[in-house]
Short mmCIF file of C-alpha atoms in Angstrom, two decimals:
data_model
loop_
_atom_site.label_atom_id
_atom_site.label_comp_id
_atom_site.label_asym_id
_atom_site.label_seq_id
_atom_site.Cartn_x
_atom_site.Cartn_y
_atom_site.Cartn_z
CA MET D 19 77.14 128.21 137.81
CA ILE D 20 79.69 126.65 140.22
CA GLY D 21 83.15 127.82 140.90
CA GLU D 22 83.25 131.30 139.17
CA SER D 23 84.83 134.54 140.20
CA LEU D 24 84.26 136.17 143.70
CA LYS D 25 82.24 138.97 141.95
CA GLN D 26 79.72 136.54 140.90
CA ARG D 27 79.63 134.51 144.03
CA GLU D 28 78.80 137.72 146.09
CA GLN D 29 75.43 137.36 145.06
CA GLU D 30 75.06 133.75 145.24
CA ASN D 31 75.10 130.82 147.71
CA ASN D 32 78.16 128.56 148.01
CA ARG D 33 77.02 126.32 145.30
CA GLY D 34 76.90 129.03 142.73
CA THR D 35 73.12 129.77 142.32
CA GLU D 36 70.97 132.33 144.14
CA LEU D 37 68.44 130.77 146.16
CA VAL D 38 65.18 132.68 145.79
CA ASP D 39 63.21 133.62 149.05
CA GLU D 40 59.56 132.45 148.59
CA GLU D 41 58.26 135.81 149.74
CA ASN D 42 60.06 137.49 146.68
CA LEU D 43 58.45 135.39 144.25
CA ALA D 44 55.90 136.91 141.90
CA GLN D 45 52.40 136.21 143.02
CA ASN D 46 51.38 134.51 139.74
CA PHE D 47 54.58 132.43 139.80
CA ASP D 48 54.01 129.04 137.92
CA PRO D 49 56.47 126.58 139.27
CA ASN D 50 56.67 124.62 135.92
CA TRP D 51 56.78 127.86 133.83
CA TYR D 52 60.03 126.66 132.09
CA VAL D 53 58.26 123.87 130.47
CA GLY D 54 55.50 126.06 129.39
CA SER D 55 54.70 127.89 126.11
CA PRO D 56 54.23 131.55 124.91
CA GLU D 57 51.24 130.45 122.87
CA VAL D 58 49.45 128.11 125.39
CA ASP D 59 50.72 129.47 128.80
CA GLY D 60 51.80 133.00 128.11
CA VAL D 61 55.36 132.37 129.24
CA GLU D 62 58.66 132.15 127.60
CA GLY D 63 59.46 128.64 128.55
CA THR D 64 61.07 125.90 126.62
CA ASN D 65 57.81 125.07 124.93
CA ALA D 66 58.37 121.22 126.02
CA ASP D 67 54.84 120.62 127.14
CA ARG D 68 53.32 121.68 123.90
CA ALA D 69 55.82 119.83 121.93
CA ILE D 70 55.04 116.57 123.85
CA SER D 71 51.29 117.13 123.85
CA GLU D 72 50.63 118.36 120.09
CA PHE D 73 53.00 115.95 118.46
CA ALA D 74 52.03 113.06 120.63
CA LEU D 75 55.69 112.10 121.26
CA THR D 76 56.43 108.65 122.37
CA HIS D 77 60.03 109.04 123.82
CA LYS D 78 60.99 105.58 122.18
CA ASN D 79 64.68 106.04 122.63
CA GLU D 80 66.51 105.99 126.10
CA VAL D 81 68.79 108.91 126.32
CA ILE D 82 71.74 109.15 128.82
CA VAL D 83 72.44 112.65 130.10
CA ALA D 84 75.73 113.03 132.12
CA VAL D 85 75.24 115.78 134.89
CA LEU D 86 78.76 116.83 135.84
CA ASP D 87 78.18 118.60 139.03
CA SER D 88 78.24 118.61 142.91
CA GLY D 89 76.36 115.16 143.10
CA VAL D 90 72.97 114.10 142.61
CA ASP D 91 70.43 112.73 145.29
CA ILE D 92 69.72 109.51 143.44
CA ASN D 93 67.02 108.63 145.93
CA HIS D 94 64.98 111.64 145.36
CA GLU D 95 61.37 110.93 144.93
CA ASP D 96 60.96 112.77 141.66
CA LEU D 97 64.12 111.13 140.20
CA GLN D 98 62.94 107.54 140.69
CA GLY D 99 63.44 105.55 137.34
CA LYS D 100 65.48 108.42 136.06
CA ILE D 101 68.98 107.50 137.34
CA TRP D 102 71.30 105.72 135.12
CA THR D 103 72.55 102.31 136.02
CA ASN D 104 75.68 100.86 134.66
CA PRO D 105 74.75 97.49 133.21
CA GLY D 106 78.41 96.19 133.66
CA GLU D 107 78.13 96.91 137.51
CA SER D 108 74.71 95.61 138.28
CA GLY D 109 73.25 92.11 138.82
CA LEU D 110 75.34 89.21 140.34
CA ASP D 111 78.98 88.25 139.50
CA GLU D 112 80.18 84.73 138.87
CA ASN D 113 80.51 84.13 142.69
CA GLY D 114 76.82 85.15 143.20
CA VAL D 115 77.79 88.54 144.88
CA ASP D 116 76.15 91.92 143.84
CA LYS D 117 78.28 93.63 141.44
CA ALA D 118 77.21 96.89 142.75
CA SER D 119 79.28 96.35 146.00
CA ASN D 120 81.77 93.47 145.45
CA GLY D 121 84.94 95.75 145.23
CA ILE D 122 85.57 94.68 141.69
CA ASP D 123 85.90 96.58 138.40
CA ASP D 124 83.46 94.19 136.86
CA ASP D 125 83.25 96.07 133.49
CA GLY D 126 86.97 96.88 133.41
CA ASN D 127 86.68 100.75 132.68
CA GLY D 128 89.01 101.51 135.59
CA TYR D 129 86.24 102.46 138.17
CA ILE D 130 85.37 100.15 140.79
CA ASP D 131 81.44 99.68 141.60
CA ASP D 132 80.57 102.66 139.50
CA VAL D 133 76.90 101.72 139.57
CA HIS D 134 75.40 105.22 138.75
CA GLY D 135 78.43 107.22 137.78
CA TRP D 136 81.46 108.30 139.66
CA ASN D 137 82.63 110.54 142.50
CA HIS D 138 86.02 112.18 141.64
CA LEU D 139 86.11 113.98 144.85
CA GLY D 140 86.70 111.23 147.42
CA ASN D 141 88.78 108.21 148.09
CA ALA D 142 88.35 104.55 148.36
CA ASP D 143 87.80 104.77 152.08
CA GLY D 144 84.56 106.77 151.54
CA VAL D 145 85.93 110.07 152.57
CA ASN D 146 84.70 112.84 150.44
CA ILE D 147 85.85 116.50 149.78
CA ASP D 148 83.25 119.14 150.20
CA ALA D 149 85.06 122.42 150.34
CA ASP D 150 88.06 123.29 148.22
CA SER D 151 89.96 126.39 147.26
CA LEU D 152 89.66 128.50 144.05
CA GLU D 153 91.95 127.81 141.04
CA VAL D 154 93.46 131.27 141.49
CA THR D 155 94.47 130.52 144.91
CA ARG D 156 95.96 127.18 143.79
CA GLU D 157 97.84 128.70 140.99
CA LEU D 158 99.33 131.32 143.23
CA VAL D 159 100.44 128.47 145.43
CA ARG D 160 101.87 126.53 142.50
CA TYR D 161 104.08 129.39 141.30
CA GLU D 162 105.20 130.48 144.79
CA ALA D 163 106.44 126.91 145.18
CA ARG D 164 108.31 127.00 142.05
CA ILE D 165 109.89 130.36 142.92
CA SER D 166 110.85 128.80 146.36
CA ARG D 167 112.62 126.00 144.60
CA GLY D 168 114.78 128.39 142.90
CA GLU D 169 113.02 128.12 139.50
CA VAL D 170 113.46 131.08 137.00
CA LEU D 171 110.04 132.05 135.36
CA ASP D 172 109.71 133.07 131.87
CA ASP D 173 108.62 136.52 130.98
CA TRP D 174 105.04 135.49 130.27
CA GLU D 175 105.04 133.39 133.49
CA VAL D 176 106.00 136.48 135.42
CA ALA D 177 103.31 138.66 133.98
CA TYR D 178 100.85 135.74 134.51
CA LEU D 179 101.79 135.51 138.20
CA GLU D 180 101.31 139.31 138.63
CA LYS D 181 97.76 138.84 137.31
CA VAL D 182 96.97 135.81 139.43
CA LYS D 183 98.45 137.63 142.61
CA ALA D 184 96.47 140.73 141.88
CA GLU D 185 93.28 138.88 141.57
CA TYR D 186 93.96 136.79 144.65
CA GLU D 187 94.80 139.82 147.02
CA GLU D 188 91.78 141.56 145.51
CA GLY D 189 89.50 138.57 146.14
CA TYR D 190 90.82 137.80 149.69
CA GLY D 191 90.80 141.27 150.83
CA SER D 192 87.18 141.72 149.57
CA ALA D 193 85.99 138.62 151.32
CA LYS D 194 87.72 139.29 154.64
CA GLU D 195 86.23 142.87 154.70
CA ALA D 196 82.69 141.60 153.98
CA LEU D 197 83.12 138.68 156.52
CA ASP D 198 84.07 141.40 159.18
CA LYS D 199 80.85 143.24 158.09
CA TYR D 200 78.34 140.38 158.19
CA ALA D 201 79.58 138.22 161.02
CA PRO D 202 78.41 140.66 163.65
CA ILE D 203 74.97 140.80 161.95
CA LYS D 204 74.64 137.12 161.87
CA GLU D 205 75.69 136.92 165.53
CA GLU D 206 73.14 139.54 166.31
CA LYS D 207 70.35 137.73 164.47
CA ASP D 208 71.18 134.31 166.14
CA GLN D 209 71.28 135.69 169.60
CA ALA D 210 67.94 137.58 168.97
CA LYS D 211 66.21 134.33 167.50
CA GLN D 212 67.49 132.41 170.68
CA LEU D 213 66.33 134.95 173.12
CA LEU D 214 62.61 134.70 171.55
CA VAL D 215 62.88 130.96 171.50
CA ASP D 216 63.78 130.90 175.17
CA ARG D 217 61.38 133.67 176.36
CA LEU D 218 58.36 133.07 174.18
CA GLY D 219 58.79 129.64 172.53
CA GLN D 220 58.74 131.60 169.16
CA GLU D 221 58.74 129.37 166.11
CA ASP D 222 57.48 131.83 163.38
CA PHE D 223 60.04 134.39 162.56
CA SER D 224 58.23 136.06 159.48
CA LEU D 225 57.95 139.65 159.34
CA GLN D 226 54.31 139.59 160.20
CA ALA D 227 54.72 137.28 163.15
CA LEU D 228 57.56 139.47 164.60
CA GLN D 229 55.56 142.64 164.30
CA ALA D 230 52.68 140.98 166.09
CA ILE D 231 54.62 140.40 169.21
CA GLN D 232 53.62 142.56 172.08
CA SER D 233 55.93 142.42 175.18
CA ASP D 234 56.94 144.61 178.22
CA ASP D 235 60.14 142.70 178.41
CA GLU D 236 62.86 145.22 177.26
CA GLU D 237 65.06 142.56 175.91
CA VAL D 238 62.25 140.95 174.00
CA ALA D 239 61.36 144.14 172.37
CA GLU D 240 65.10 144.82 171.51
CA ALA D 241 65.36 141.31 170.01
CA VAL D 242 62.28 141.91 167.93
CA GLU D 243 63.34 145.23 166.67
CA SER D 244 66.80 143.69 165.66
CA LEU D 245 65.05 140.92 163.72
CA VAL D 246 62.69 143.22 162.07
CA GLY D 247 65.49 145.47 160.85
CA ILE D 248 67.56 142.53 159.43
CA LEU D 249 64.49 141.22 157.59
CA GLN D 250 63.83 144.52 155.98
CA SER D 251 67.45 144.86 155.00
CA PHE D 252 68.11 141.36 153.74
CA GLY D 253 64.60 140.22 152.71
CA SER D 254 64.73 136.95 154.82
CA LEU D 255 66.81 135.77 157.93
CA ALA D 256 67.89 132.74 155.86
CA ARG D 257 69.78 135.18 153.53
CA ILE D 258 72.11 136.75 156.09
CA ASP D 259 73.14 133.08 156.90
CA ARG D 260 73.91 132.45 153.32
CA ILE D 261 75.96 135.68 152.98
CA PHE D 262 77.81 134.95 156.03
CA ASP D 263 78.52 131.13 155.06
CA TYR D 264 79.90 132.40 151.64
CA TYR D 265 82.29 134.95 153.00
CA ASN D 266 83.21 132.61 155.77
CA SER D 267 83.94 129.91 153.15
CA SER D 268 85.72 132.41 151.10
CA VAL D 269 88.23 133.03 153.94
CA GLN D 270 88.41 129.65 155.37
CA TYR D 271 88.46 127.72 151.97
CA TYR D 272 88.45 129.58 148.73
CA PHE D 273 91.36 131.89 149.44
CA ASN D 274 93.16 129.86 152.03
CA LYS D 275 96.55 129.01 150.66
CA ASP D 276 97.22 126.51 153.21
CA PHE D 277 94.02 124.48 152.48
CA ASN D 278 94.42 121.51 150.33
CA PRO D 279 91.95 118.85 150.95
CA ARG D 280 92.72 116.91 147.74
CA ALA D 281 96.36 116.31 149.04
CA ASP D 282 95.01 114.88 152.40
CA ILE D 283 91.95 112.98 150.95
CA ILE D 284 92.83 111.85 147.38
CA GLY D 285 96.66 112.27 147.19
CA ASP D 286 96.79 111.86 143.28
CA ASP D 287 99.15 113.55 140.91
CA GLU D 288 96.92 116.38 139.37
CA SER D 289 99.19 116.73 136.30
CA ASP D 290 99.00 112.99 135.38
CA PHE D 291 95.67 112.63 133.41
CA THR D 292 96.31 108.90 132.84
CA GLN D 293 95.85 108.34 136.46
CA ILE D 294 92.23 107.28 136.86
CA GLY D 295 90.07 105.41 139.19
CA TYR D 296 90.76 107.57 142.30
CA GLY D 297 87.48 108.57 144.05
CA ASN D 298 84.53 106.38 144.93
CA ASN D 299 81.02 105.47 143.80
CA ASP D 300 79.27 107.83 146.20
CA VAL D 301 77.66 110.02 143.42
CA THR D 302 75.58 112.12 146.06
CA GLY D 303 78.33 113.44 148.23
CA PRO D 304 78.09 115.71 151.20
CA ASP D 305 76.00 118.46 149.34
CA SER D 306 74.30 117.44 146.17
CA SER D 307 71.85 120.65 146.09
CA HIS D 308 73.15 122.11 142.95
CA GLY D 309 73.45 118.70 141.13
CA THR D 310 70.04 117.46 142.09
CA HIS D 311 68.35 120.70 140.93
CA VAL D 312 70.11 120.49 137.59
CA ALA D 313 69.07 116.77 137.23
CA GLY D 314 65.37 117.68 138.19
CA ILE D 315 65.27 120.32 135.32
CA ILE D 316 66.20 117.78 132.81
CA ALA D 317 64.54 114.65 134.04
CA ALA D 318 62.03 114.98 137.03
CA ASN D 319 59.16 112.63 136.49
CA ARG D 320 56.55 114.37 134.41
CA ASN D 321 53.67 111.89 135.36
CA ASN D 322 53.80 111.11 139.04
CA GLY D 323 51.78 113.86 140.25
CA ILE D 324 54.28 115.03 142.62
CA GLY D 325 57.04 117.73 142.63
CA VAL D 326 57.83 119.29 139.23
CA ARG D 327 57.92 118.35 135.62
CA GLY D 328 61.24 117.77 134.03
CA ILE D 329 61.72 118.60 130.46
CA ALA D 330 62.64 115.17 128.89
CA GLU D 331 61.08 111.73 129.11
CA ASN D 332 62.92 108.39 128.93
CA VAL D 333 66.09 109.96 130.12
CA LYS D 334 68.69 108.46 132.62
CA ILE D 335 70.95 110.73 134.63
CA MET D 336 74.37 109.79 134.90
CA ALA D 337 75.77 111.38 138.08
CA LEU D 338 79.40 112.59 137.92
CA ARG D 339 80.56 114.23 141.07
CA MET D 340 83.47 116.54 140.33
CA VAL D 341 82.48 120.14 141.50
CA PRO D 342 83.41 120.88 145.10
CA ASN D 343 82.26 123.80 147.16
CA GLY D 344 85.02 125.75 145.46
CA ASP D 345 86.60 125.47 142.05
CA GLU D 346 86.66 122.09 140.13
CA HIS D 347 89.96 120.67 139.08
CA ASP D 348 90.95 120.45 135.54
CA LYS D 349 91.77 116.61 135.73
CA ASP D 350 88.35 115.85 137.22
CA VAL D 351 86.78 117.85 134.50
CA ALA D 352 88.68 115.91 131.80
CA LEU D 353 88.20 112.43 133.27
CA ALA D 354 84.39 113.00 133.82
CA VAL D 355 83.89 113.98 130.31
CA ARG D 356 85.76 111.01 129.17
CA TYR D 357 83.85 108.67 131.46
CA ALA D 358 80.59 110.14 130.19
CA ALA D 359 81.62 109.63 126.47
CA ASP D 360 82.80 106.06 127.11
CA MET D 361 79.79 105.07 129.02
CA GLY D 362 77.16 106.10 126.58
CA ALA D 363 75.98 109.65 127.45
CA LYS D 364 74.61 111.57 124.57
CA VAL D 365 74.40 114.85 126.37
CA ILE D 366 76.92 116.36 128.94
CA ASN D 367 75.53 119.17 131.09
CA MET D 368 78.19 121.46 132.71
CA SER D 369 76.90 124.00 134.96
CA PHE D 370 80.21 125.25 136.25
CA GLY D 371 83.15 127.53 135.41
CA LYS D 372 86.24 129.34 136.72
CA GLY D 373 88.74 131.90 135.98
CA TYR D 374 91.82 129.85 135.36
CA SER D 375 92.62 126.46 133.73
CA PRO D 376 96.16 125.33 134.18
CA PHE D 377 95.81 122.22 132.23
CA LYS D 378 93.27 123.47 129.55
CA SER D 379 95.01 121.43 126.75
CA GLU D 380 94.35 118.17 128.61
CA VAL D 381 90.80 119.33 129.37
CA ASP D 382 90.32 120.33 125.57
CA LYS D 383 91.53 116.93 124.52
CA ALA D 384 88.79 115.32 126.45
CA PHE D 385 86.11 117.52 124.73
CA GLN D 386 87.49 116.66 121.54
CA TYR D 387 87.14 113.07 122.37
CA ALA D 388 83.63 113.37 123.40
CA ALA D 389 82.65 115.63 120.34
CA GLU D 390 84.13 112.87 118.21
CA LYS D 391 81.91 110.27 119.65
CA GLY D 392 78.71 112.54 118.86
CA VAL D 393 78.20 113.80 122.36
CA LEU D 394 76.45 117.15 122.89
CA ILE D 395 78.23 119.36 125.32
CA VAL D 396 76.08 121.99 127.08
CA HIS D 397 77.83 124.60 129.16
CA ALA D 398 76.40 127.38 131.42
CA ALA D 399 77.57 130.85 130.09
CA GLY D 400 78.05 132.17 133.72
CA ASN D 401 76.37 134.70 136.07
CA ASP D 402 78.85 137.70 136.03
CA SER D 403 76.62 139.94 133.84
CA LYS D 404 79.48 140.23 131.63
CA ASN D 405 80.24 139.95 127.87
CA ASN D 406 81.92 136.62 127.34
CA ASP D 407 83.48 137.79 123.99
CA GLN D 408 85.49 140.13 125.95
CA SER D 409 86.36 138.08 129.18
CA PRO D 410 86.52 134.33 128.77
CA SER D 411 86.13 131.81 131.45
CA TYR D 412 86.87 128.12 131.77
CA PRO D 413 86.15 125.68 130.41
CA ASN D 414 85.36 126.81 127.05
CA ARG D 415 84.97 125.60 123.46
CA SER D 416 88.34 127.23 122.18
CA LEU D 417 91.05 124.79 121.19
CA ARG D 418 93.73 127.41 120.60
CA GLU D 419 95.84 126.18 123.40
CA ILE D 420 96.35 122.68 121.86
CA ALA D 421 99.34 122.27 119.49
CA ASN D 422 98.79 121.36 115.87
CA VAL D 423 95.02 121.69 115.79
CA PRO D 424 94.15 122.65 112.38
CA LEU D 425 92.68 126.12 111.77
CA ALA D 426 89.32 124.66 110.79
CA GLN D 427 88.98 122.89 114.03
CA LEU D 428 89.73 125.78 116.42
CA ASN D 429 86.35 125.35 118.29
CA ILE D 430 84.57 122.09 119.55
CA SER D 431 81.66 121.88 117.07
CA ASN D 432 79.31 119.85 119.56
CA TRP D 433 79.67 122.84 122.22
CA VAL D 434 76.78 125.05 123.17
CA ASP D 435 77.06 127.97 125.76
CA VAL D 436 73.77 128.90 127.23
CA GLY D 437 72.64 132.25 128.86
CA ALA D 438 69.69 132.62 131.26
CA SER D 439 66.23 134.09 130.28
CA ALA D 440 63.06 134.67 132.30
CA ALA D 441 59.50 134.07 131.92
CA THR D 442 58.23 137.26 130.63
CA LYS D 443 58.63 138.87 127.26
CA GLY D 444 59.98 142.38 127.81
CA LEU D 445 62.66 144.51 129.01
CA ASP D 446 63.48 141.71 131.73
CA LEU D 447 63.62 138.80 129.33
CA VAL D 448 67.39 138.44 130.04
CA ALA D 449 68.07 137.57 133.62
CA SER D 450 70.10 140.47 135.04
CA PHE D 451 72.96 138.20 136.20
CA SER D 452 73.54 136.35 132.87
CA ASN D 453 76.62 136.51 130.87
CA TYR D 454 76.03 137.28 127.05
CA GLY D 455 77.84 137.89 123.84
CA LYS D 456 78.21 136.31 120.46
CA THR D 457 79.97 133.31 122.08
CA VAL D 458 76.85 132.69 124.01
CA ASP D 459 74.80 130.68 121.52
CA ILE D 460 71.35 130.84 122.82
CA PHE D 461 69.13 131.72 125.95
CA SER D 462 67.23 129.39 128.11
CA PRO D 463 64.96 129.54 131.25
CA GLY D 464 67.21 130.19 134.22
CA TYR D 465 65.27 132.58 136.40
CA GLN D 466 63.09 131.52 139.25
CA ILE D 467 63.43 127.82 138.39
CA ILE D 468 62.03 125.23 140.85
CA SER D 469 63.44 121.88 140.73
CA THR D 470 64.50 118.92 143.01
CA THR D 471 66.79 119.34 145.95
CA PRO D 472 68.02 116.73 148.27
CA GLY D 473 65.77 114.85 150.72
CA ASN D 474 62.60 114.91 148.63
CA SER D 475 62.68 118.67 148.75
CA TYR D 476 62.30 121.43 146.15
CA ASP D 477 63.61 124.80 145.98
CA VAL D 478 63.88 127.96 143.40
CA TYR D 479 67.13 128.91 142.16
CA ASN D 480 68.44 131.52 139.58
CA GLY D 481 71.33 130.98 137.47
CA THR D 482 72.72 130.01 133.97
CA SER D 483 73.25 126.75 135.91
CA MET D 484 69.56 126.17 135.52
CA ALA D 485 69.43 127.59 131.87
CA SER D 486 72.08 125.01 130.80
CA PRO D 487 70.12 121.88 131.93
CA ALA D 488 66.80 123.42 130.49
CA PHE D 489 68.62 123.43 127.04
CA ALA D 490 70.17 119.94 127.71
CA GLY D 491 66.71 118.75 128.63
CA VAL D 492 65.17 119.88 125.24
CA ALA D 493 68.08 118.30 123.63
CA ALA D 494 67.38 115.02 125.29
CA LEU D 495 63.81 115.41 124.30
CA LEU D 496 64.75 115.51 120.61
CA LEU D 497 67.20 112.46 121.10
CA SER D 498 64.49 110.46 122.74
CA ASN D 499 62.21 110.88 119.89
CA PHE D 500 64.43 110.84 116.70
CA LYS D 501 66.90 107.95 116.57
CA GLY D 502 70.44 108.27 115.36
CA MET D 503 70.85 112.00 115.68
CA THR D 504 74.34 113.25 116.59
CA GLY D 505 75.17 116.01 119.01
CA GLU D 506 76.25 118.27 116.09
CA GLN D 507 72.83 117.65 114.49
CA VAL D 508 70.84 118.40 117.70
CA LYS D 509 72.83 121.60 118.06
CA ALA D 510 72.16 122.61 114.57
CA ILE D 511 68.33 122.13 114.93
CA LEU D 512 68.16 123.74 118.38
CA LEU D 513 70.01 126.77 117.28
CA ASP D 514 68.20 127.10 113.81
CA GLN D 515 64.85 126.90 115.65
CA ALA D 516 65.50 129.29 118.35
CA ARG D 517 62.48 131.52 119.35
CA LEU D 518 63.15 134.91 117.89
CA TYR D 519 61.94 138.24 119.17
CA GLU D 520 61.96 140.80 116.33
CA GLY D 521 62.45 144.40 117.55
CA LEU D 522 62.44 143.45 121.25
CA LYS D 523 64.85 145.49 123.40
CA VAL D 524 65.93 144.39 126.77
CA ARG D 525 67.96 145.64 129.67
CA GLN D 526 71.83 144.60 129.13
CA PRO D 527 73.16 142.70 132.18
CA GLY D 528 75.62 144.69 133.92
CA ALA D 529 74.78 147.93 132.30
CA SER D 530 75.43 151.11 134.37
CA THR D 531 72.00 152.38 133.54
CA TYR D 532 68.82 150.57 132.53
CA ASP D 533 67.33 153.36 130.58
CA LEU D 534 69.07 152.41 127.37
CA PRO D 535 67.86 149.04 126.46
CA VAL D 536 69.71 146.97 123.75
CA PRO D 537 68.19 144.66 121.16
CA PHE D 538 67.76 141.16 122.58
CA ALA D 539 69.03 139.67 119.10
CA SER D 540 72.43 141.37 119.92
CA LEU D 541 73.10 139.42 123.14
CA SER D 542 73.72 135.98 121.73
CA ASN D 543 74.75 134.31 118.66
CA THR D 544 71.20 133.19 117.65
CA GLY D 545 69.29 136.00 119.29
CA GLY D 546 66.73 133.67 120.55
CA VAL D 547 65.37 131.41 123.30
CA VAL D 548 65.46 127.48 122.94
CA ASP D 549 62.09 126.20 121.59
CA ALA D 550 61.30 122.54 121.75
CA TYR D 551 58.04 122.88 119.76
CA LYS D 552 59.77 124.50 116.76
CA ALA D 553 62.74 122.01 117.01
CA VAL D 554 60.66 119.01 116.97
CA SER D 555 58.72 120.35 114.09
CA LEU D 556 61.86 120.67 112.12
CA ALA D 557 63.25 117.39 113.12
CA TYR D 558 60.00 115.72 111.73
CA GLU D 559 60.56 117.52 108.31
CA LEU D 560 64.25 116.56 108.19
CA LEU D 561 64.53 112.95 109.72
CA ASP D 562 61.13 111.30 109.75
#
């Protein structure tokens, strides 16, 4: 999940999902376990393969799934034929010029040449934002600016500012301390690797290869000893790079009060939600690793004999880039949701979250707008190992901050929050990092998930960021086979048909001790894991 708290990010890379080192994977790891079945494959997957096979599903309805994320590599080999194309921005215009690049808003939706979606993190000159600050930093800057202008804060604002400042100072201090700790280790690693390259032409830096080196050169021996020590401490040399990059980004970008790339690159008024059309049509952006992984889980080609099997057939991914390396902006969230709803998306996947939402009411209006159009909104529960009932993050389904909302409509009906589960039934069924609680609706595969990454590559990530698109993929599978279903109906079927585990006890994420397991049923609203086979079976009973 992108853009959450520092506590979460300390265990992750700078895109909000833990990269799993191959040597740490289980020996019997099945790269497609998340589409597998307890009955057929012996894994707690989504049961998508079994549903497709046993029901001989034909996937007759095309389903557009909007991926609101860091960007999507639309040229990936395993996503070919799976990327949405805007019909109003394709083909030739009246002058015989390709609409995709004629610089004209051919479909009149306010976005120029939005062929495959939109990038809210850039400008018309093609300059894109990569890193950005956290919302807590931006809130502190905003309030300090108000105070410097002589504004008098209300009592609640004073209390709010104290909370923001305390969290900022704790986060920045922790990041700076960690950077000072890990920077020398990274430098030591870099120097040792370079010495072995220069002296031995070394290319293999695995533990086995390093331990096999025999040399009378004292400096070579010291370099080997150094690298072996780092490998044994961190699991891989790449991991120390990721840890350093994260804390370096924290200091340079996330908690840097003087860092404001949006002002320099976009220059919009963040409080004006009627101001649309900023950005550009580069839906891939500078780093689409996270979004491409998400897209592959949903829709990677199941039948091309390469890569991985996505969950749903006849799906088109609408790429909406609005999550930077840092926290997303409320305005981008709201406009991306409205764009998706207006342009025909039936499912919106949101694998991101943050601790503050200064324009929550505007974001909530966008969610209401999408829900009224029947769009299913799927959201990752978060990776803080915390109870979401006690400590909510943003965005969320609550509409309590919108004035004049009837009591019966305090929550967005088409919203689903998804926690992360693992492949094995037992104490570890719930991923240790996953958030939980009765505001989490259901669990879905989110541990050791291999999917598409940029440049025709594949990688294994952990996160509720993976669980959310796994659920969204099952939703799309239903929609592609049962015409006319609304988001609310899909949600009802999937939650009603969650796979239950009577009497199963699991380790509670974040618990101080693991010797007191809790009922799996207590960790979510349904107490279950998404199950495509059961859902399709019920859909046939109800709708066919």
